[in-house]
């Protein structure tokens, strides 16, 4: 490990420089903050942390990063400038700025004129499409005789020690002039095979961008449409086989211990591509094409989109309040049910997905026992004013760590709405990047969508895209319009408030743009009630209790009838109370047919009554039934007479049978419904649903836990005040790091702290079924590859697979 060199380098930082580093890479302090510079160095060099930092780079910095990685042993500024084809002071300054950014973010560190990358950067995928690692890594596993044999093939005198022989081989193959001179001596068919292996088109094939592919797909061809192995082309297969054999025999490639294949080091691949080959470098962002757009059009489109989103979420909550939305066995809402729901809401699939995902992110709906159901927060949200509804809804979408309108996965299969999703910080970062590119367009103008997407990809090449979309970021661009942060192709006031983190400004915009709710309706003689705008919570509560919504949109129409009036009476209202309540929500007289309907239903209501019972006793003798009812020994059964020869009991059938037999009676149990009948199926379904019902099905939904890092300035001060660069004692329980290599050092340290102290910690856990949940666990214990702990969500001991722990966070 190279942590010592990184720790000593971090010790040269000022407090401001270290604070800048920790701010740019928040994962370094997430969870359990590092206590020493050595611990910080370990986190900086961790593969997951390096990958996250690289994802946040702009295109120029990423291109420089790839070039530095590909240089291998020649990682010095002159070699970097030469590989990038730097010409002129502007390019030189741009490369210097990119290198400076990489150093400030801890992805590079200067060391005696060389540029050092973290050890994790040596892992695949390899940079610039080269098929193998740097020469030192490629030759590290070779034996001393193999190294000596390679040096003799180069005409060099081999040393007697392996370390010296390895250094000698690396110096030889890192000399591009010597490699190209040897390449020029190869036969034509071998040269063609080597060019393909090195990742460059054959001469005369035309120029094209280098295609980066995984290292095991070494058959990069001269066509983007021909990235297939050469097995179907005998001539090409022979050329590639001959090229690999020739390269190994002439000291250019490393032959692995298992035989055929070989590894072509990065330095050799770059030299084979030719003296004039240069890595791509684009320091200037693409300029957007703009067109004039009136500000009023932007405001109008944004207001319409936000109002539509509010309506869809409100209608969705009304729908799930009346009836759960059926979910798939594996979780989420299938395409068929999604389309049926969209038809009920009057929305297309993208709008329906957006409403569902946003409602879940805001904690308004959750997955219940048999489907999607509202949470306790839903009623509070529905009772609020439009501005009170907009702010939590838009903020929930803005912070949502997933693509709300994504419809297909990487294999082209439909993605269930509200399905299990692994939190992805890249989705939120991509959303911010595209909106920031839109905000860069001058006021009064709208950017061309293709140009804006290109600008966003320049700012974040690792932007998350949706498989199968017509153009990169096209799905997200449409989603920005659906939420109202972009209107008519230009950023709206909602988008600017989100970028600035101005929650108060978002609320002021909603107060000034969204129409006020209506508090009255007009009743028709056809038993309908019409609201000419969005109904107030009090109005909706009255009418939803005694009528069904028939249509939604700019206005709402309710339909009253005997079933809906009965529903209100079942809830405890009387006929007179209901008539009075209806008169209070209209500014006109109630139609006589409506009044007569309420009075007629109230007169007939309650003439039949239904009583709950765990089981029913029937007899053929009224005297025997009366004797059982009067028997004091059976008082605990809760018997009551519901007919001359019928008793209802509050105890279960088996308990009732046992009590009757103990009292000297001779009862028999009725036979269960035969298997295959509707009655038997209904009984099995009821038992299954009862068994699956868990405590959290009725608990209020909680928003997804997020990392709240400590103040980075305080962490930087503590690290520099300690200034310890020696390795501390390993605080991790044995086997923890090996069982969960995907967790960052900070997360591992936080989990280890909970294991050692028996404290509480939050985890994001993916079960074997694929469901992703947030858990708070106490007193965890590491047992091999599993974690045994008390789960506060389930209220019981649970065993968690460490491979399923996706994230570790401080407990709230």
CSV table of C-alpha atoms in Angstrom, one decimal, residues 538-705:
chain,number,residue,atom,x,y,z
A,538,UNK,CA,-62.2,21.1,4.2
A,539,UNK,CA,-64.3,20.9,1.1
A,540,UNK,CA,-62.6,17.8,-0.2
A,541,UNK,CA,-63.1,16.1,3.3
A,542,UNK,CA,-66.8,16.7,3.2
A,543,UNK,CA,-67.4,15.6,-0.4
A,544,UNK,CA,-65.0,12.7,-0.4
A,545,UNK,CA,-66.8,11.3,2.7
A,546,UNK,CA,-70.2,11.2,0.8
A,547,UNK,CA,-69.4,11.2,-2.9
A,548,UNK,CA,-67.1,9.7,-5.5
A,549,UNK,CA,-64.8,11.8,-7.7
A,550,UNK,CA,-65.7,11.4,-11.4
A,551,UNK,CA,-63.1,13.7,-12.9
A,552,UNK,CA,-60.1,15.8,-12.0
A,553,UNK,CA,-58.1,18.5,-13.6
A,554,UNK,CA,-58.7,22.2,-13.5
A,555,UNK,CA,-61.9,21.4,-11.6
A,556,UNK,CA,-63.3,18.4,-9.8
A,557,UNK,CA,-66.7,16.7,-10.2
A,558,UNK,CA,-68.2,14.5,-7.5
A,559,UNK,CA,-71.1,12.1,-8.0
A,560,UNK,CA,-73.5,11.4,-5.1
A,561,UNK,CA,-75.7,8.3,-4.8
A,562,UNK,CA,-77.1,5.8,-2.3
A,563,UNK,CA,-73.8,3.9,-1.8
A,564,UNK,CA,-71.8,7.1,-1.2
A,565,UNK,CA,-74.4,8.5,1.2
A,566,UNK,CA,-74.4,5.2,3.1
A,567,UNK,CA,-70.6,5.5,3.4
A,568,UNK,CA,-71.0,8.8,5.2
A,569,UNK,CA,-73.6,7.4,7.5
A,570,UNK,CA,-71.4,4.4,8.2
A,571,UNK,CA,-68.7,6.9,9.4
A,572,UNK,CA,-71.1,8.2,12.1
A,573,UNK,CA,-73.0,11.0,10.5
A,574,UNK,CA,-76.7,11.4,10.7
A,575,UNK,CA,-78.9,12.4,7.8
A,576,UNK,CA,-79.5,15.9,9.3
A,577,UNK,CA,-75.8,16.4,9.9
A,578,UNK,CA,-74.9,15.5,6.3
A,579,UNK,CA,-77.5,17.9,4.9
A,580,UNK,CA,-76.1,20.7,7.1
A,581,UNK,CA,-72.6,19.9,6.1
A,582,UNK,CA,-73.5,20.0,2.4
A,583,UNK,CA,-75.3,23.3,2.7
A,584,UNK,CA,-72.1,24.8,4.3
A,585,UNK,CA,-70.0,24.1,1.2
A,586,UNK,CA,-72.3,25.7,-1.3
A,587,UNK,CA,-73.5,29.3,-1.8
A,588,UNK,CA,-76.8,28.1,-3.3
A,589,UNK,CA,-79.8,26.0,-2.1
A,590,UNK,CA,-79.4,22.2,-2.2
A,591,UNK,CA,-81.4,20.6,-5.0
A,592,UNK,CA,-84.5,18.8,-3.6
A,593,UNK,CA,-83.5,15.4,-5.2
A,594,UNK,CA,-80.3,15.5,-3.2
A,595,UNK,CA,-82.1,16.3,0.1
A,596,UNK,CA,-84.7,13.6,-0.5
A,597,UNK,CA,-81.9,11.1,-1.3
A,598,UNK,CA,-80.1,11.8,1.9
A,599,UNK,CA,-83.3,11.5,4.0
A,600,UNK,CA,-84.3,8.2,2.3
A,601,UNK,CA,-80.9,6.6,2.8
A,602,UNK,CA,-80.8,7.8,6.4
A,603,UNK,CA,-84.3,6.3,7.1
A,604,UNK,CA,-83.3,2.8,5.9
A,605,UNK,CA,-79.8,2.9,7.3
A,606,UNK,CA,-79.0,0.4,10.1
A,607,UNK,CA,-82.1,-1.8,9.7
A,608,UNK,CA,-79.7,-4.7,9.2
A,609,UNK,CA,-76.6,-5.1,11.5
A,610,UNK,CA,-73.5,-7.2,11.2
A,611,UNK,CA,-71.7,-8.5,14.3
A,612,UNK,CA,-68.1,-9.7,14.3
A,613,UNK,CA,-67.5,-13.3,15.6
A,614,UNK,CA,-64.5,-15.6,15.7
A,615,UNK,CA,-66.7,-18.6,15.2
A,616,UNK,CA,-70.4,-19.5,15.2
A,617,UNK,CA,-72.2,-22.3,17.2
A,618,UNK,CA,-75.3,-23.9,15.7
A,619,UNK,CA,-77.6,-26.4,17.3
A,620,UNK,CA,-80.8,-28.3,16.6
A,621,UNK,CA,-82.3,-27.9,20.1
A,622,UNK,CA,-83.2,-24.4,21.4
A,623,UNK,CA,-83.0,-25.7,25.0
A,624,UNK,CA,-79.5,-27.0,24.5
A,625,UNK,CA,-78.4,-23.7,23.0
A,626,UNK,CA,-80.0,-21.8,25.9
A,627,UNK,CA,-78.1,-24.1,28.4
A,628,UNK,CA,-74.8,-23.4,26.7
A,629,UNK,CA,-75.4,-19.7,26.7
A,630,UNK,CA,-76.2,-19.8,30.5
A,631,UNK,CA,-73.2,-22.0,31.4
A,632,UNK,CA,-70.8,-20.0,33.6
A,633,UNK,CA,-67.9,-22.3,32.8
A,634,UNK,CA,-68.0,-20.9,29.2
A,635,UNK,CA,-68.0,-17.2,30.1
A,636,UNK,CA,-64.5,-16.7,28.7
A,637,UNK,CA,-65.8,-17.6,25.2
A,638,UNK,CA,-67.8,-14.4,24.9
A,639,UNK,CA,-71.0,-16.2,23.8
A,640,UNK,CA,-74.0,-14.2,22.6
A,641,UNK,CA,-77.2,-15.3,20.9
A,642,UNK,CA,-77.8,-14.1,17.4
A,643,UNK,CA,-80.7,-16.5,16.6
A,644,UNK,CA,-82.9,-19.1,18.3
A,645,UNK,CA,-80.3,-21.9,17.6
A,646,UNK,CA,-77.3,-19.8,16.8
A,647,UNK,CA,-74.6,-18.4,19.1
A,648,UNK,CA,-71.6,-16.3,18.2
A,649,UNK,CA,-68.3,-16.6,20.1
A,650,UNK,CA,-65.4,-14.2,20.4
A,651,UNK,CA,-62.9,-17.1,20.9
A,652,UNK,CA,-61.2,-19.0,18.1
A,653,UNK,CA,-62.8,-22.3,16.9
A,654,UNK,CA,-60.2,-24.5,18.5
A,655,UNK,CA,-60.4,-22.7,21.8
A,656,UNK,CA,-64.2,-22.9,21.7
A,657,UNK,CA,-64.2,-26.6,20.9
A,658,UNK,CA,-61.8,-27.4,23.8
A,659,UNK,CA,-63.9,-25.4,26.3
A,660,UNK,CA,-67.2,-27.1,25.3
A,661,UNK,CA,-65.7,-30.5,25.6
A,662,UNK,CA,-64.1,-29.7,28.9
A,663,UNK,CA,-67.6,-28.7,30.1
A,664,UNK,CA,-69.1,-32.0,29.1
A,665,UNK,CA,-70.6,-31.1,25.8
A,666,UNK,CA,-70.1,-33.1,22.6
A,667,UNK,CA,-69.5,-30.6,19.8
A,668,UNK,CA,-68.1,-31.3,16.4
A,669,UNK,CA,-66.3,-28.9,14.0
A,670,UNK,CA,-67.8,-28.3,10.6
A,671,UNK,CA,-65.6,-29.6,7.8
A,672,UNK,CA,-63.2,-27.1,6.2
A,673,UNK,CA,-64.1,-26.0,2.6
A,674,UNK,CA,-62.8,-28.5,0.1
A,675,UNK,CA,-59.5,-27.5,-1.6
A,676,UNK,CA,-60.0,-25.9,-4.9
A,677,UNK,CA,-63.2,-24.0,-4.0
A,678,UNK,CA,-63.5,-20.3,-3.8
A,679,UNK,CA,-64.1,-20.5,0.0
A,680,UNK,CA,-60.9,-22.4,0.6
A,681,UNK,CA,-58.9,-20.0,-1.6
A,682,UNK,CA,-60.3,-17.0,0.3
A,683,UNK,CA,-59.4,-18.6,3.6
A,684,UNK,CA,-55.8,-19.2,2.4
A,685,UNK,CA,-55.4,-15.7,1.1
A,686,UNK,CA,-56.7,-14.2,4.3
A,687,UNK,CA,-54.2,-16.3,6.3
A,688,UNK,CA,-51.4,-15.4,4.0
A,689,UNK,CA,-52.1,-11.7,4.3
A,690,UNK,CA,-52.3,-11.9,8.0
A,691,UNK,CA,-49.0,-13.7,8.2
A,692,UNK,CA,-47.3,-11.1,5.9
A,693,UNK,CA,-48.6,-8.1,7.9
A,694,UNK,CA,-45.7,-6.6,9.8
A,695,UNK,CA,-45.4,-3.8,12.2
A,696,UNK,CA,-44.1,-1.2,9.7
A,697,UNK,CA,-47.1,-1.7,7.5
A,698,UNK,CA,-49.0,0.7,9.8
A,699,UNK,CA,-46.0,2.8,10.9
A,700,UNK,CA,-45.6,6.2,9.3
A,701,UNK,CA,-43.2,6.3,6.4
A,702,UNK,CA,-39.9,7.9,6.9
A,703,UNK,CA,-37.9,9.7,4.3
A,704,UNK,CA,-34.7,7.9,3.1
A,705,UNK,CA,-31.8,8.6,5.5
